[in-house]
Short mmCIF file of C-alpha atoms in Angstrom, two decimals:
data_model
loop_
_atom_site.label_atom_id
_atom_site.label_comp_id
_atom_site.label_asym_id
_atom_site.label_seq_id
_atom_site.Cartn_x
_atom_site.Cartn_y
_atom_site.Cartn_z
CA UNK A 1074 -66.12 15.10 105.18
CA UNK A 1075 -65.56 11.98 106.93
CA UNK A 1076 -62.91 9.65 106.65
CA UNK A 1077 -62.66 5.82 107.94
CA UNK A 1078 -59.74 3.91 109.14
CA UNK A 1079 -60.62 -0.13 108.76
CA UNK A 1080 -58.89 -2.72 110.58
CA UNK A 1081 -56.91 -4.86 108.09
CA UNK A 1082 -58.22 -8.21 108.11
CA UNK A 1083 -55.62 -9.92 105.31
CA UNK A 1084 -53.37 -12.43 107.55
CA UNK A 1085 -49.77 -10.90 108.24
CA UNK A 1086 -50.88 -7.66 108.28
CA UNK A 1087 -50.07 -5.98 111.31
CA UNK A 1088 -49.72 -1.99 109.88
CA UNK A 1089 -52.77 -0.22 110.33
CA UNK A 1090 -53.84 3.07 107.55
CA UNK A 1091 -53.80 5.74 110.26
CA UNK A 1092 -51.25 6.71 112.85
CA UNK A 1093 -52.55 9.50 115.87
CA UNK A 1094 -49.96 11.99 114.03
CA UNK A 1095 -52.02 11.69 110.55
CA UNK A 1096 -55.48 11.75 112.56
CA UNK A 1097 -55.00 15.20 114.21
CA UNK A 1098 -53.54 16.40 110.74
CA UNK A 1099 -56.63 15.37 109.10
CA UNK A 1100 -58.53 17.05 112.10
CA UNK A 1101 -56.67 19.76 111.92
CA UNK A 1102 -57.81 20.36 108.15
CA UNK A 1103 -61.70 20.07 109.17
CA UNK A 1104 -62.20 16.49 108.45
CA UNK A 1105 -63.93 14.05 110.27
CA UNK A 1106 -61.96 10.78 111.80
CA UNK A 1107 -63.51 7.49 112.41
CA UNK A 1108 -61.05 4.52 113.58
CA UNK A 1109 -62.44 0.91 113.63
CA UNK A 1110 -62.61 -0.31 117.27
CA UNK A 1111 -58.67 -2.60 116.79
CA UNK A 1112 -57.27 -1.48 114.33
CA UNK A 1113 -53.98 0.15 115.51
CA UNK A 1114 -53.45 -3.32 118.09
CA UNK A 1115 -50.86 -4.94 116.00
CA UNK A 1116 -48.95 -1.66 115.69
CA UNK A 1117 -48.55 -0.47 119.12
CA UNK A 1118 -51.26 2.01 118.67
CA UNK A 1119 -54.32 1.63 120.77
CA UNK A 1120 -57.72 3.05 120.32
CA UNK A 1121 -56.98 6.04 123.13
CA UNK A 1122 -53.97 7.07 121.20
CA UNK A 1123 -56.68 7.66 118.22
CA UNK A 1124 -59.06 8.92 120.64
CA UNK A 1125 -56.52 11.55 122.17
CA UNK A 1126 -55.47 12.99 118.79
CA UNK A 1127 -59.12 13.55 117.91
CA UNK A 1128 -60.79 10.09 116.28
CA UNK A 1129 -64.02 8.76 117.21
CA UNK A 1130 -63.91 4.72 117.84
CA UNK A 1131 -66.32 2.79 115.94
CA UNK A 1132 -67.39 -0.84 117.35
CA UNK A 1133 -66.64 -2.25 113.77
CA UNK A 1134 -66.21 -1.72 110.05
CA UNK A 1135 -70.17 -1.13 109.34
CA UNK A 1136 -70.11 1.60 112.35
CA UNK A 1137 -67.03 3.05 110.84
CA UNK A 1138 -67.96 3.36 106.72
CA UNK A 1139 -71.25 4.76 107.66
CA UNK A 1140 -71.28 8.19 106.34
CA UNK A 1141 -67.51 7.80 105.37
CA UNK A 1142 -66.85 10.03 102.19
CA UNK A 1143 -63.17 8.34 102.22
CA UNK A 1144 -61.61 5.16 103.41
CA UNK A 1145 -58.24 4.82 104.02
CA UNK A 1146 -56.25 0.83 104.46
CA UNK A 1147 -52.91 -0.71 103.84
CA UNK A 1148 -54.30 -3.63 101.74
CA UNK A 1149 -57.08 -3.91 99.61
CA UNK A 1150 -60.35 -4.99 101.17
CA UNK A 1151 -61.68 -8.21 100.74
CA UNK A 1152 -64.17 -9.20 98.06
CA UNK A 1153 -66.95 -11.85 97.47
CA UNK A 1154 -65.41 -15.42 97.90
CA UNK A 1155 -62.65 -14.25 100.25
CA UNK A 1156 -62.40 -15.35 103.83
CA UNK A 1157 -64.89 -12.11 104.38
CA UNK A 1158 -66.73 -9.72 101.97
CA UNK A 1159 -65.52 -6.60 103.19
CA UNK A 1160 -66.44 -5.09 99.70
CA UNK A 1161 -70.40 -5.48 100.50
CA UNK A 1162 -70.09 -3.05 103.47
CA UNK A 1163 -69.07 0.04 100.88
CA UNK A 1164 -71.31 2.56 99.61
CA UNK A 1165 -71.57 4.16 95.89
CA UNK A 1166 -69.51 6.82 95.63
CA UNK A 1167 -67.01 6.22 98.47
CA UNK A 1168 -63.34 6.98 97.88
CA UNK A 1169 -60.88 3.79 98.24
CA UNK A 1170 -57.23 4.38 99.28
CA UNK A 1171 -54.99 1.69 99.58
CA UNK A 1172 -52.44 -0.42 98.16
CA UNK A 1173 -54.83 -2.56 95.91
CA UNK A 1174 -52.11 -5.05 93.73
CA UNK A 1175 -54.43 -3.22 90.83
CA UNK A 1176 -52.40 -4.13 88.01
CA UNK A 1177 -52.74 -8.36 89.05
CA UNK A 1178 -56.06 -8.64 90.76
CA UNK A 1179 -58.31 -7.75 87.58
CA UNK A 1180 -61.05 -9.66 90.10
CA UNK A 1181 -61.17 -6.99 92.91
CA UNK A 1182 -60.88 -3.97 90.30
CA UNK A 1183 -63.55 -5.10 88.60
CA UNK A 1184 -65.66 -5.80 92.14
CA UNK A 1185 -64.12 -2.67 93.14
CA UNK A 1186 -66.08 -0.84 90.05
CA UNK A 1187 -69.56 -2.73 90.41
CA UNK A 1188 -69.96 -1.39 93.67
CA UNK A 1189 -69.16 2.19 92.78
CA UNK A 1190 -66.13 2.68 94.45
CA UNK A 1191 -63.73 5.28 93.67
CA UNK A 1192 -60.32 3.99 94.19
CA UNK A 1193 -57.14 4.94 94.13
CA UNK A 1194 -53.91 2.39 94.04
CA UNK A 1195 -51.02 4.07 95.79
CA UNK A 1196 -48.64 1.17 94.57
CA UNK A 1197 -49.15 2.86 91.51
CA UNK A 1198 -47.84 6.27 92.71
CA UNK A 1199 -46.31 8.20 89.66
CA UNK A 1200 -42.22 8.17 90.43
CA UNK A 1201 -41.77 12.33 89.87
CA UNK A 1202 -40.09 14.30 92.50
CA UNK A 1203 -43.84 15.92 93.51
CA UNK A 1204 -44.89 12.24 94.87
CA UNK A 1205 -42.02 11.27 96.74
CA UNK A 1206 -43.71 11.96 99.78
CA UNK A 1207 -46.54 9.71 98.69
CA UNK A 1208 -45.00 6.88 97.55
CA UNK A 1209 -46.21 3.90 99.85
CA UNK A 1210 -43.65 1.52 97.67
CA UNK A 1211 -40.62 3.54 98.58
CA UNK A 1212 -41.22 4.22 102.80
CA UNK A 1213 -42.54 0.20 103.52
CA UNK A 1214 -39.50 -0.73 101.01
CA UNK A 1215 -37.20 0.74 103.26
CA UNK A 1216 -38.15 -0.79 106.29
CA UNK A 1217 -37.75 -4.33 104.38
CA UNK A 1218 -34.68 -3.31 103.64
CA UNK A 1219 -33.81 -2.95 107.02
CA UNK A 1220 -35.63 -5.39 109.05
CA UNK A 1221 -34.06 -8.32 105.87
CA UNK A 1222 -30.95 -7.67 107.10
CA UNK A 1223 -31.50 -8.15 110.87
CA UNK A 1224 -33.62 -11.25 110.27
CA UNK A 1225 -30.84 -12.79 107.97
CA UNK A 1226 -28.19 -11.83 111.08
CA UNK A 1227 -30.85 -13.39 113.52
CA UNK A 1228 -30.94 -16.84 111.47
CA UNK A 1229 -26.70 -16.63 110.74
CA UNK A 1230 -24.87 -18.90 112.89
CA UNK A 1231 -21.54 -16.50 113.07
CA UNK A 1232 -20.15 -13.10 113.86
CA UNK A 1233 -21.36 -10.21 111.18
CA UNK A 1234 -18.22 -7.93 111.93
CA UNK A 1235 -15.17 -8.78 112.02
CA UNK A 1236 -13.44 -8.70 115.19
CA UNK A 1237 -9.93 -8.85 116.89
CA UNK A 1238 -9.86 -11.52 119.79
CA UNK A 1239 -7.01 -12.90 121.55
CA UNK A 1240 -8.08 -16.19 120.31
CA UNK A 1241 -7.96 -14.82 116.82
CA UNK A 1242 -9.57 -13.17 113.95
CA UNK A 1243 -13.33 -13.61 113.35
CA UNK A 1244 -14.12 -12.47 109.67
CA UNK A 1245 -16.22 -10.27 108.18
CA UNK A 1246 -19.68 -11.94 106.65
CA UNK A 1247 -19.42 -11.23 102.78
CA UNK A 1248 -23.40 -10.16 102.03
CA UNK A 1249 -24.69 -9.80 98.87
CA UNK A 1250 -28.06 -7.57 97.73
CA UNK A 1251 -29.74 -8.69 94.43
CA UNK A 1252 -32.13 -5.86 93.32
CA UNK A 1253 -30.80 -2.20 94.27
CA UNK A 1254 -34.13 0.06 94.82
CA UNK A 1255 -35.14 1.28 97.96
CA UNK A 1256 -35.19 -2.02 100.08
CA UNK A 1257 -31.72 -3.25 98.30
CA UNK A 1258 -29.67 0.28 99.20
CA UNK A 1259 -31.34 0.38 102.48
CA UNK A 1260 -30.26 -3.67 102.97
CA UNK A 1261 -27.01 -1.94 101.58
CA UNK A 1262 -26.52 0.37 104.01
CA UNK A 1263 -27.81 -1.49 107.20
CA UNK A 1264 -25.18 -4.10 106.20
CA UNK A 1265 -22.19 -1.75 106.18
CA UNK A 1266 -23.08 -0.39 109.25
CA UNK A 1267 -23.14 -4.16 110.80
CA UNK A 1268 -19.81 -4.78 109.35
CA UNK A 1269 -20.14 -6.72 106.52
CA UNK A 1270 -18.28 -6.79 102.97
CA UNK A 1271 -21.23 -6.00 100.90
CA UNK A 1272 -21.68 -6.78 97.00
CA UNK A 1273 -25.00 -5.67 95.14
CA UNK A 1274 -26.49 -6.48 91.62
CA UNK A 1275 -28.81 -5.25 89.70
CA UNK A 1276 -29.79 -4.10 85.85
CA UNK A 1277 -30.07 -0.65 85.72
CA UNK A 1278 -26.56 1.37 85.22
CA UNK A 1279 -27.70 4.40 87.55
CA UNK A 1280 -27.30 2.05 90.31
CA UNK A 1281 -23.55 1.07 90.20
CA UNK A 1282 -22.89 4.38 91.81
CA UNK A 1283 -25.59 4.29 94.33
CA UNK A 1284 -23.82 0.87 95.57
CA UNK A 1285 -20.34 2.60 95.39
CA UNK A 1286 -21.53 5.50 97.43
CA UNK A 1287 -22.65 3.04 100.28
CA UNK A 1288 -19.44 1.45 100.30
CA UNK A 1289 -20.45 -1.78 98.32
CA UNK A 1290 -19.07 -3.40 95.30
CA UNK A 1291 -20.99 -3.47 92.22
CA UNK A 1292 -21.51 -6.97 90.37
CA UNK A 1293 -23.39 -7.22 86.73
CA UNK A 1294 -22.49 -7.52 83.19
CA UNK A 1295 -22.12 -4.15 82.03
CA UNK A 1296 -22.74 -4.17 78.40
CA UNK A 1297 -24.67 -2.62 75.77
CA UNK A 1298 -28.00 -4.06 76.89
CA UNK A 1299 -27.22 -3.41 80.56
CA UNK A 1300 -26.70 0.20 79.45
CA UNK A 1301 -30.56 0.65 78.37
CA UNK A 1302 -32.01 -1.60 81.24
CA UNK A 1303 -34.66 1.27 82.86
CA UNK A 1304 -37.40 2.40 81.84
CA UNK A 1305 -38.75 6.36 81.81
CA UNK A 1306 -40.16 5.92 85.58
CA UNK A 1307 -37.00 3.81 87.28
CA UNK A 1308 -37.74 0.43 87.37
CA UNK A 1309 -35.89 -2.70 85.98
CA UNK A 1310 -36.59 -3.65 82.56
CA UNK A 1311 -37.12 -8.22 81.97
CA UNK A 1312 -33.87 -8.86 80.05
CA UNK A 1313 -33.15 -10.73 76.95
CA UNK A 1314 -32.62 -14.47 77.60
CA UNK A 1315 -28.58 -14.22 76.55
CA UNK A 1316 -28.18 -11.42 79.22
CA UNK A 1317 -29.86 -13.53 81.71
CA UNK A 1318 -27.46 -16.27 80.81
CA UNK A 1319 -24.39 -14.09 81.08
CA UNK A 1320 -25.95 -12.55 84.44
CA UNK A 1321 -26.86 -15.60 85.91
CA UNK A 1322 -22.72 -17.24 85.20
CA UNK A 1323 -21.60 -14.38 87.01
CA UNK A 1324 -24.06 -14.09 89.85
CA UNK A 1325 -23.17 -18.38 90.35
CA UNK A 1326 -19.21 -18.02 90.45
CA UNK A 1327 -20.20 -14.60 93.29
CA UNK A 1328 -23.17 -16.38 94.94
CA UNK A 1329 -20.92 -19.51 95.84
CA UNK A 1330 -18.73 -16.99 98.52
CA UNK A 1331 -21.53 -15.27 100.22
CA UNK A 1332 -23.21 -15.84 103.40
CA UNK A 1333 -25.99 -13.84 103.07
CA UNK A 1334 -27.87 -12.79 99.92
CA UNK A 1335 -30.50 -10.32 100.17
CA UNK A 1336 -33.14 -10.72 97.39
CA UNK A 1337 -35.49 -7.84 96.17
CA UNK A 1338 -36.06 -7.70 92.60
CA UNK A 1339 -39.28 -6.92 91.63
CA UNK A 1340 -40.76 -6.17 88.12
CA UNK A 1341 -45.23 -3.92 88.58
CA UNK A 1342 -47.39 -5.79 87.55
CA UNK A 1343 -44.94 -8.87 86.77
CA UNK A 1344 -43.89 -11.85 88.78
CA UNK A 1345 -40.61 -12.20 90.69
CA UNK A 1346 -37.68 -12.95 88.40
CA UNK A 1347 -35.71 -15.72 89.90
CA UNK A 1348 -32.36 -14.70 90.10
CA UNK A 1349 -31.24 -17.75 92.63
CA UNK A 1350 -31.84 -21.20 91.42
CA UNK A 1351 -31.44 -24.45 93.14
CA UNK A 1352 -28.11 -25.30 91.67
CA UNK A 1353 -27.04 -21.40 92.93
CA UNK A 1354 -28.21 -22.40 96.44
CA UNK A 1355 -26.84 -25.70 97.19
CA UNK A 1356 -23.28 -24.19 95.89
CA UNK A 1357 -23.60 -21.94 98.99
CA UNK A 1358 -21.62 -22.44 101.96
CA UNK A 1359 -23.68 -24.47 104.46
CA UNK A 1360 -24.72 -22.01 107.23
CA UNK A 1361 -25.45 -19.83 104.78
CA UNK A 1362 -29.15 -17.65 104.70
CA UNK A 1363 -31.11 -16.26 101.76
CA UNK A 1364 -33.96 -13.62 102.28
CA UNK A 1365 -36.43 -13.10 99.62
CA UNK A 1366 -38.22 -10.13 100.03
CA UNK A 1367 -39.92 -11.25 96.63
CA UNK A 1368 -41.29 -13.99 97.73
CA UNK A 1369 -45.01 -12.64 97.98
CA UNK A 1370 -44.62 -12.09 94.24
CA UNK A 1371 -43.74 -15.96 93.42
CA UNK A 1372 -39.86 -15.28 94.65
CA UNK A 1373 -36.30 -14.68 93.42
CA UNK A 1374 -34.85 -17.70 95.39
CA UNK A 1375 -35.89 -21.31 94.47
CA UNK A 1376 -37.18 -22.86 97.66
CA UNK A 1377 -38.70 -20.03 98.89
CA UNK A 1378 -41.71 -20.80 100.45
CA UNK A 1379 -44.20 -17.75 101.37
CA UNK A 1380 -44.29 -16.67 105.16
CA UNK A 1381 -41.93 -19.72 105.66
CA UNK A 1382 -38.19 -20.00 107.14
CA UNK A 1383 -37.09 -22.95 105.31
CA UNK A 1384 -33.44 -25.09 104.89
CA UNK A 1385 -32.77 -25.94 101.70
CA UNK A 1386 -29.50 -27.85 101.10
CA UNK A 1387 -27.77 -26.72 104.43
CA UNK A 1388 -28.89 -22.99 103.34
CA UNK A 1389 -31.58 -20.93 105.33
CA UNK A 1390 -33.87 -19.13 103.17
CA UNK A 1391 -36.19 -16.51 104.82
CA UNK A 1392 -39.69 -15.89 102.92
CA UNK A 1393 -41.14 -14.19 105.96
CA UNK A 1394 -44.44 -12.64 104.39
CA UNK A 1395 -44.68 -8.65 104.87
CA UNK A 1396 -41.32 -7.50 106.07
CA UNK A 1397 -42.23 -4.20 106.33
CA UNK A 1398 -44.93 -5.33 108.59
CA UNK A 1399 -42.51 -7.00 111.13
CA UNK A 1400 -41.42 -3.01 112.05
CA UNK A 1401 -45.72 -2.45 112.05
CA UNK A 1402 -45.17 0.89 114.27
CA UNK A 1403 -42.74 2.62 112.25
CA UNK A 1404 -44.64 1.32 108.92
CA UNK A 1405 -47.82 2.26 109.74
CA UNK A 1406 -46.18 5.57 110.61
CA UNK A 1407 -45.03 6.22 107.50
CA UNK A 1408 -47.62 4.74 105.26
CA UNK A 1409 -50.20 6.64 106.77
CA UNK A 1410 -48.32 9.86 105.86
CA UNK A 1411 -47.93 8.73 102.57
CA UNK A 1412 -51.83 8.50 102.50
CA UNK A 1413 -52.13 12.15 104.12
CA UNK A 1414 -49.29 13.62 102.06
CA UNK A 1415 -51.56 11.98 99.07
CA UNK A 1416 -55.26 13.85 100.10
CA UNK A 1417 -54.52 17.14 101.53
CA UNK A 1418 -53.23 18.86 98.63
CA UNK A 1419 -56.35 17.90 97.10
CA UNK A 1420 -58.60 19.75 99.96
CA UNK A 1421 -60.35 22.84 99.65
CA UNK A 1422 -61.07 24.32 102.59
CA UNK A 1423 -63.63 26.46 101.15
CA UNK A 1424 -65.80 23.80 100.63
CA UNK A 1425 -64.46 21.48 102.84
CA UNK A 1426 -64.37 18.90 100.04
CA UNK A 1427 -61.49 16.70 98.28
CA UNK A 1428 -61.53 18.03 94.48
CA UNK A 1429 -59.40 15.62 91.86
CA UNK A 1430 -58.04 17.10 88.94
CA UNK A 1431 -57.96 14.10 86.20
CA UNK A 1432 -55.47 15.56 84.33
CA UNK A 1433 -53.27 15.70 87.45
CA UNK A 1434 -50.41 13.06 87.12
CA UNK A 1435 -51.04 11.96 90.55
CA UNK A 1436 -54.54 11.73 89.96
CA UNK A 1437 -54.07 10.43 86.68
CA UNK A 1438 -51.17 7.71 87.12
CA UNK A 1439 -53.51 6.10 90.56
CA UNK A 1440 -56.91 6.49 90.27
CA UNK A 1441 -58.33 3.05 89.06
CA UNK A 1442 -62.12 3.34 89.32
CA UNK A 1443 -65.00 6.39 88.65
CA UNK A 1444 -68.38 6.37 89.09
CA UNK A 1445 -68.77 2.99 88.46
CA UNK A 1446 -66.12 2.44 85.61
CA UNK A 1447 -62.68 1.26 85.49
CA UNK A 1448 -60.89 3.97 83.83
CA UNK A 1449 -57.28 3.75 84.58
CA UNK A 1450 -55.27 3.91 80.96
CA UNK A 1451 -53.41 0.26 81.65
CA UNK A 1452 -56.95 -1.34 82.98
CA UNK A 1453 -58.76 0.29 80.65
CA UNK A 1454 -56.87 -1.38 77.76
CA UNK A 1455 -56.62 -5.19 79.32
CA UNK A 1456 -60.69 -4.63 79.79
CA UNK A 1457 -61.56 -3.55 76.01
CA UNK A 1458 -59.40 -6.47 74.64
CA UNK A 1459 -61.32 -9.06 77.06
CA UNK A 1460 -64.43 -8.05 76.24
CA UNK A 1461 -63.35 -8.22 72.44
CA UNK A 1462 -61.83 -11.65 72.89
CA UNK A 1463 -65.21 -13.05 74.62
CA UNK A 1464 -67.31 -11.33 71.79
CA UNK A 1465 -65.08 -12.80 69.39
CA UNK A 1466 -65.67 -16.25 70.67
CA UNK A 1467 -69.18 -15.75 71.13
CA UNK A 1468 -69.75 -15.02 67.74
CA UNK A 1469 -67.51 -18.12 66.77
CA UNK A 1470 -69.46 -20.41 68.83
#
């Protein structure tokens, strides 16, 4: 079998699907490698790096998904209509891994299916213990975490710390992290270990000790709604609009003290919830900086503007687009385990072929396309009620 590593072509993204480490374990396995001529440049990781650990080097993307049984990229390729139709270079039958925004681009899936392509969304990676160490959303989530907090302490005009001078005290920056998953706990911790007094927010009760084992303070309403706010999987539930009235009083009297507020609420499928609005920002010290790590999802902050460092109202607000991106090395490290942690236990070596078991919850909860038909549950459902609603209207008209 051969698999194919694509540059990404999407602007911002620097990461890259493949890292030398994930090549010779794929080599290792039997497999055939076959790296687009490029594509590691924006991570550190040139073309001899893939060549050393046992990759051939194609000249481009045609060269490289010739004869490819499976392609592996960080972002979706691009379709028909986009700055270049990637999609058209594909074969039937060729497997598709990659984060793919499936659930909100009904377009590509439906591109993705005309073409034959078998693909797989790992941003839809079931959250069970037996994924962890496939789950694309949690390993780039924690390097936005990380890299939030240093570019909020880049664009701060004072001390993080606090420190003891002879000329006096210099106080500790009071930061605040709205959303606690993976990015928010890692923004947590990464802020604690600058020096700041960190508060953190966020819905769901199971976090309140995950803040409090980090050292922060936790900050929410914490009533009988709050106490049912997850669902089954882990993620946030939307809120009534009285809770987000009660949340949003509380988060203005807290937000008013900060000096930097971390922002990383995000709802699959869904777009941002703001959590910050304008009257929220301009109560803010001046000086102050925001960072909106939702910002590629329409944002939590008002003002944010994507891949933009803006002032609003004597406030900074960071909407830097891909955060994980701006630590490419490290995150193309780890996504592209994700991707082999994903596919190997899926390889027999008897045959030397990838078998998917469609009852698998893996296999079940990502795969988005077969043989030429959409067939993941969620799709599946929006499709069928489309194509009712346009019969429908047909027959009215």
């Amino acid at each position: 079998m051969k698999i194919a590593i694509l540059k990404e072509l999407w602007p911002n993204e620097t990461r890259v699907a493949a890292s030398p480490e994930t090549v010779k374990k794929f080599v290792d396995l039997g497999l055939t490698v076959t790296v687009e001529k490029g594509a590691g440049a924006f991570a550190a990781i040139g073309d001899q790096d893939f060549k050393n650990a046992g990759a051939t080097i194609a000249v481009n993307a045609v060269a490289a998904l010739k004869g490819a049984d499976i392609v592996l990229k960080v972002s979706r390729p691009m379709m028909a209509g986009e700055k270049k139709d990637e999609l058209k270079a594909f074969s039937k039958g060729q497997i598709l891994v990659c984060h793919m925004n499936a659930l909100s681009e009904p377009k590509f899936v439906a591109a993705m299916a005309k073409a034959g392509v078998d693909g797989f969304a790992m941003e839809l990676m079931p959250r069970i213990t037996r994924a962890q160490s496939m789950d694309i959303l949690s390993s780039q989530s924690n390097l936005a975490g990380y890299k939030a907090v240093l570019d909020a302490s880049g664009h701060y005009g004072r001390a993080i710390p606090m420190m003891m001078t002879a000329a006096g005290t210099v106080p500790p920056a009071r930061t605040f992290v709205m959303g606690v998953g993976v990015a928010g706990l890692q923004a947590i911790a990464t802020a604690k270990r600058l020096g700041a007094i960190v508060t953190a927010t966020d819905v769901r009760p199971a976090t309140k000790e995950q803040v409090e084992s980090l050292g922060g303070t936790f900050i929410a309403v914490e009533d009988e709604e709050f106490e049912k706010a997850q669902t089954a999987a882990g993620y946030a539930k939307e809120m009534s609009a009285a809770y987000k009235k009660k949340q949003a009083t509380l988060i203005a009297d807290h937000i008013a003290k900060q000096d930097i507020v971390i922002c990383t609420a995000l709802i699959p499928g869904r777009p941002a919830p703001q959590l910050i609005n304008e009257t929220m920002v301009k109560s803010m010290k001046p000086g102050s900086v925001v960072v909106d790590l939702a910002v590629e999802a329409g944002g939590n902050c008002a003002g944010a503007e994507f891949g933009q460092v803006v002032e609003k109202h004597g406030v900074t607000i960071i909407g830097h687009a891909n955060t994980a991106g701006r630590v490419a090395e490290e995150s193309s490290k780890l996504f592209s385990r994700n991707l082999f942690n994903f596919l190997s236990p899926y390889f027999d070596k008897k045959t030397k072929s990838l078998i998917f078991d469609p009852e698998d919850e893996i296999i079940h909860g990502t795969m988005i396309t077969k043989s030429g038909a959409i067939i993941h549950p969620v799709l599946e459902k929006q499709s069928t009620a489309k194509k009712k609603t346009a019969a429908k209207k047909k027959k009215g008209g």
